[in-house]
Short mmCIF file of C-alpha atoms in Angstrom, two decimals:
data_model
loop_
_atom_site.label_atom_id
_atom_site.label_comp_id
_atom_site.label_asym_id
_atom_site.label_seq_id
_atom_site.Cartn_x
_atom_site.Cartn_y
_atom_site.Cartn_z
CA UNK A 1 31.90 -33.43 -21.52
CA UNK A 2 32.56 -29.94 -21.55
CA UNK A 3 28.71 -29.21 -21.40
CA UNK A 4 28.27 -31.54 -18.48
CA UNK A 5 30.98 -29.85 -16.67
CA UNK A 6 29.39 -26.95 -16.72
CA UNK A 7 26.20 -27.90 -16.07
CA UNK A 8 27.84 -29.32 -12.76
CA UNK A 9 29.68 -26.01 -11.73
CA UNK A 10 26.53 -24.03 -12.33
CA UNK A 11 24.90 -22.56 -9.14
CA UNK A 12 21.88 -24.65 -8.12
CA UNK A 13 18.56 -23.13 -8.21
CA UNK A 14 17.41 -22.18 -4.73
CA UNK A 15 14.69 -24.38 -3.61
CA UNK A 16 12.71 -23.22 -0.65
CA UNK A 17 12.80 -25.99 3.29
CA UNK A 18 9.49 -28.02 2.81
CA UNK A 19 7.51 -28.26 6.31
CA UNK A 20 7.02 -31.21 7.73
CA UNK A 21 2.96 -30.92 7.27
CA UNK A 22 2.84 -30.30 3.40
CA UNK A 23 3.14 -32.90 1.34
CA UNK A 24 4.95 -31.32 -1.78
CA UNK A 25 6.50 -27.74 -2.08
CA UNK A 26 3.20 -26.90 -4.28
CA UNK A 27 0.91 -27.87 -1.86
CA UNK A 28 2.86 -25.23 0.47
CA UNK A 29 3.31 -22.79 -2.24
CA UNK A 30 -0.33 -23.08 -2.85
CA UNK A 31 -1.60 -22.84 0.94
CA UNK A 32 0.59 -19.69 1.74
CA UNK A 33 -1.32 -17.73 -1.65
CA UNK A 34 -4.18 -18.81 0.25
CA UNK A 35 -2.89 -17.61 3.53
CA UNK A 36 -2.68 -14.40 1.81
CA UNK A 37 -5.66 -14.35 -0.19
CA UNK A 38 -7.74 -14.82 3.05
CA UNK A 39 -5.71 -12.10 5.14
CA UNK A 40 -6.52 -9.52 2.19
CA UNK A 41 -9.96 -10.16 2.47
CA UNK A 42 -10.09 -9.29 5.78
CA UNK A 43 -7.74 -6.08 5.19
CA UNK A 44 -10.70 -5.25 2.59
CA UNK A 45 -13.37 -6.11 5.13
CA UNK A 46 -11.63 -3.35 7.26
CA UNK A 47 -11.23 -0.77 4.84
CA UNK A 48 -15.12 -1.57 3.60
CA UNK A 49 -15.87 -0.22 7.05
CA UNK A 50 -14.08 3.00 6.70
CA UNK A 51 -16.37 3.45 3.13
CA UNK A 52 -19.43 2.90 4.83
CA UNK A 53 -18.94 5.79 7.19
CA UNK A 54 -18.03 7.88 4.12
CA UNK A 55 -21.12 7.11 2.57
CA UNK A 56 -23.50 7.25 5.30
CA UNK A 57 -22.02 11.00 6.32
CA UNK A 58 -21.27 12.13 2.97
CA UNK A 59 -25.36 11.56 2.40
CA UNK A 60 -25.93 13.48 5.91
CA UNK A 61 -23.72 16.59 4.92
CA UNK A 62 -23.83 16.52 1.05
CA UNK A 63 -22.71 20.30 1.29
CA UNK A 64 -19.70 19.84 3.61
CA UNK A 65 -18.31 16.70 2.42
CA UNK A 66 -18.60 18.68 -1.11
CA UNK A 67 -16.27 21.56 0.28
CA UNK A 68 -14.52 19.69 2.32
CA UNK A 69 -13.38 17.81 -0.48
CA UNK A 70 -12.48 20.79 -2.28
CA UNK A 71 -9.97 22.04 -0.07
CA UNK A 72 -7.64 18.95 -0.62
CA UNK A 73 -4.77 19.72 -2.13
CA UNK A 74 -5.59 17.73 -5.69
CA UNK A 75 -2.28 17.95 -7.14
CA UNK A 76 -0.35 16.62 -4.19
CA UNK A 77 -2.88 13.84 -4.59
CA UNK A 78 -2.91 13.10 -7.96
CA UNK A 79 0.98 12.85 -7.75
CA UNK A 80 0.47 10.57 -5.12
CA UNK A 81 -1.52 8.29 -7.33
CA UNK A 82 0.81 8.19 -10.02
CA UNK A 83 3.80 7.46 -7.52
CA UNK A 84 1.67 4.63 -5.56
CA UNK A 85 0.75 2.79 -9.22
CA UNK A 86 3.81 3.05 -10.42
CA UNK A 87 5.03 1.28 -7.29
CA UNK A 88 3.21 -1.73 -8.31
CA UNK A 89 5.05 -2.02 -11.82
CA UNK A 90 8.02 -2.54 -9.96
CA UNK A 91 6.60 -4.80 -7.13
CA UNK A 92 5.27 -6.97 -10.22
CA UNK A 93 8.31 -7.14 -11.87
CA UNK A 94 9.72 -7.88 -8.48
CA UNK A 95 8.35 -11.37 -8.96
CA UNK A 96 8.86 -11.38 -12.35
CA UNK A 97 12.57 -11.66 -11.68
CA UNK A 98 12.55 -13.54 -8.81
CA UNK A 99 11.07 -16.25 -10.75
CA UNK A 100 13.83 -16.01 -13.11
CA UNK A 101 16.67 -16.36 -10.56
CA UNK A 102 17.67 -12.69 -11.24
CA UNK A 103 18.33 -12.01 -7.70
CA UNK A 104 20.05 -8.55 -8.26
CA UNK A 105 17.05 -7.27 -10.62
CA UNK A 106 15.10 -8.33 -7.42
CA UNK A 107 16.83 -6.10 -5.07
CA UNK A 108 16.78 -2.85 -7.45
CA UNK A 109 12.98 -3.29 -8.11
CA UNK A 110 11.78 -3.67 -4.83
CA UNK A 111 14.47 -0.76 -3.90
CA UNK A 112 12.66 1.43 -6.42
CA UNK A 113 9.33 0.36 -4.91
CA UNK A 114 10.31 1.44 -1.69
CA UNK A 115 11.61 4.78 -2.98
CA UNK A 116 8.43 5.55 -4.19
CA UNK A 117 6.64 4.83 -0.77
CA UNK A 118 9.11 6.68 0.76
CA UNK A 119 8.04 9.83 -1.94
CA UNK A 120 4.04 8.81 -1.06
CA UNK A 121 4.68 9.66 2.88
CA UNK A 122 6.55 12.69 2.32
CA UNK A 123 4.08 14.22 0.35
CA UNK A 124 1.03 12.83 2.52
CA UNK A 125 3.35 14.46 5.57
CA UNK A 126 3.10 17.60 4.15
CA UNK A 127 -0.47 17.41 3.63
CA UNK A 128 -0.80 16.54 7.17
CA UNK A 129 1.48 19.38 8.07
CA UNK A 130 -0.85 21.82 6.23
CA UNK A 131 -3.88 20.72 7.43
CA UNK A 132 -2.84 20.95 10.91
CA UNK A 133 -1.18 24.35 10.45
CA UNK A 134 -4.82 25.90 9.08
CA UNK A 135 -6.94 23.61 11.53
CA UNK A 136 -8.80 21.21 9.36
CA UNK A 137 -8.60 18.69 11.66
CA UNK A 138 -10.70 15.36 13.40
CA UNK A 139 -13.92 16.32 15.45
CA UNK A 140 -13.44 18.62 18.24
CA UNK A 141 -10.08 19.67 16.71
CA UNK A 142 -11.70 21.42 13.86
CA UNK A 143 -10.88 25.30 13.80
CA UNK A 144 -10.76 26.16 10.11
CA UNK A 145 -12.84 29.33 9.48
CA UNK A 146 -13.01 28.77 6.01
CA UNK A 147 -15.38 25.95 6.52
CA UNK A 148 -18.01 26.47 8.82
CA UNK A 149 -20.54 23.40 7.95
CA UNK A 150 -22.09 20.87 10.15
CA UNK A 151 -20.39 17.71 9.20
CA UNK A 152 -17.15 19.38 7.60
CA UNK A 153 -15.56 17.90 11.19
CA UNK A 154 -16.65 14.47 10.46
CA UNK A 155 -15.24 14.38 6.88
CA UNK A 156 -11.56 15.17 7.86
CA UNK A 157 -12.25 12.50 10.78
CA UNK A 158 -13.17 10.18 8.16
CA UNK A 159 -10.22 11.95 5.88
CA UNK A 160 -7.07 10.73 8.80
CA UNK A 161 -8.58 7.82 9.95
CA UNK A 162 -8.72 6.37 6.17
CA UNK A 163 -5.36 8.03 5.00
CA UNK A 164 -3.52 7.13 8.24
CA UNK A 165 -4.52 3.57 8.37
CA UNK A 166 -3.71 3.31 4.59
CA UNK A 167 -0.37 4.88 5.75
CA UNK A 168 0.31 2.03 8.06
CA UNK A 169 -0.19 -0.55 5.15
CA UNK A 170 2.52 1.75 3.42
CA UNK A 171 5.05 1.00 6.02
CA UNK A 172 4.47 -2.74 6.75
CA UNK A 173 4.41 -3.13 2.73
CA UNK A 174 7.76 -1.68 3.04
CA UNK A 175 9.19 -3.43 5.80
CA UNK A 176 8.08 -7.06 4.08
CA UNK A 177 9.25 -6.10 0.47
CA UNK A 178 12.66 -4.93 2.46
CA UNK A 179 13.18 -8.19 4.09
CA UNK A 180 12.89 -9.30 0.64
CA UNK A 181 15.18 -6.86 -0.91
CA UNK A 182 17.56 -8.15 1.85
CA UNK A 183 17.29 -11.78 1.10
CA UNK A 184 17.91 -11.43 -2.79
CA UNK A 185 20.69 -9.29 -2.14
CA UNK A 186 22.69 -11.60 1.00
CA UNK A 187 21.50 -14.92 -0.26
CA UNK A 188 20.33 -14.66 -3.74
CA UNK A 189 17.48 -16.93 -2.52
CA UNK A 190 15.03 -16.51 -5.68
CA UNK A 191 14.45 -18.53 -8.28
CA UNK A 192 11.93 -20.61 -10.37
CA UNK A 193 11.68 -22.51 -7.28
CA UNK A 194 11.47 -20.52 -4.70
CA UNK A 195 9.67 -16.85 -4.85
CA UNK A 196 6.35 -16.99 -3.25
CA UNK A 197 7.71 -14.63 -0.72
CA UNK A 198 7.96 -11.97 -3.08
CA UNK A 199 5.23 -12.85 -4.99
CA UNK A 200 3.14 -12.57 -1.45
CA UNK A 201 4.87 -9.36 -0.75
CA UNK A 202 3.75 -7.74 -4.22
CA UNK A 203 -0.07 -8.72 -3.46
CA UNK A 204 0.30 -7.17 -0.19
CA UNK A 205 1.37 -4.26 -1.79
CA UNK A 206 -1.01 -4.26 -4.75
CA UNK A 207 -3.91 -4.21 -1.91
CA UNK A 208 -2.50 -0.91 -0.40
CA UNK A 209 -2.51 0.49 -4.15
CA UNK A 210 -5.91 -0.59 -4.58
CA UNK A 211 -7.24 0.87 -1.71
CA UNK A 212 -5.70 4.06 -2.59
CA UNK A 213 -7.32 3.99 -6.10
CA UNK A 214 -10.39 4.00 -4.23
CA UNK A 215 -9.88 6.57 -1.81
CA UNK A 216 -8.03 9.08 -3.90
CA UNK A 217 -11.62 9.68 -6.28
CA UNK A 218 -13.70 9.45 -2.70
CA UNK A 219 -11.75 11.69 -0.88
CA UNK A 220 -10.41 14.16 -3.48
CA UNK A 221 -12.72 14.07 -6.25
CA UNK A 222 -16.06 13.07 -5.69
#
């Protein structure tokens, strides 16, 4: 008796409104990972175009894109790495929790994640602040004396059009996982039933990670 008592006074699991056009909670679970899968795809697609100009003009002006690349501040960067992966432990084990029902372990890993963006646009605003204070900047911008290259213009085109888009991803990463954080915090809405929003959250932010993986070695090291 006293165990089914307190089975009965135990909160219930959260279960997530089923729309009226899916026929079972998986079969709406399963079509917003989809959803999701398909918008990253395209987010790739975009990036894929950014790449493609590095490559064509980093062939064109070998010798440019070379120094260029060299006057990038590499330890800013490489601390920027290690914040942005790190960032994705905690999204992951975001969802780890949520599907657990541990609502305020939710909250304090995606508040974590989000203090960790918040360190990966500080530092990239001081980049920008330097670059603009010596005049490395896009196209006709360009008035750095200390590299006077055809096609050294280009790359730091190519340089804030990649890092400033990536930057937007940053900050609508942020503002989804925060709706999360808000939800587990107010409602306690998580559970083995009902995370898929932070589970899409934390691939949304895994794809700005891995785009930064890739343009951390193009951009700074290569």
């Amino acid at each position: 008796m006293q165990s089914s008592a307190s089975t009965a006074g135990a909160p219930a699991a959260p279960v997530p409104r089923l729309a009226m056009h899916f026929a079972s909670l998986e079969v709406q679970d399963n079509a917003a990972r989809l959803g999701m899968w398909l918008f990253l795809t395209t987010e790739i697609l975009l990036f894929a175009g950014l790449f493609i100009c590095y490559g064509v003009y980093r062939f064109l002006f070998p010798e440019a894109w070379a120094a260029s690349s060299r006057s990038l501040d590499l330890t800013l960067g490489t601390v920027n790495t290690v914040v942005l992966i790190t960032s994705s432990l905690t999204a992951a084990l975001a969802v780890h929790y949520a599907k657990t029902g541990k609502n305020k372990a939710v909250a304090v890993q995606i508040f974590l994640t989000l203090l960790m963006a918040i360190g990966f646009l500080v530092i990239k605003y001081f980049e920008y602040h330097h670059k603009f204070e010596i005049g490395t900047l896009p196209g006709r911008y360009y008035f750095y004396e200390g590299i006077q290259l055809p096609g050294a213009p280009m790359y730091f085109t190519v340089y804030f059009c990649a890092t400033a888009l990536h930057g937007l991803h940053v900050v609508i990463g942020m503002v989804v996982l925060a709706f999360a954080m808000v939800r587990a915090l107010r409602k306690g809405d998580f559970g083995p039933n009902n995370y898929t929003m932070v589970e899409l959250g934390s691939m949304y932010w895994h794809l700005v990670d891995l785009v930064w993986i890739f343009l951390f070695p193009l951009l700074y090291l290569v």
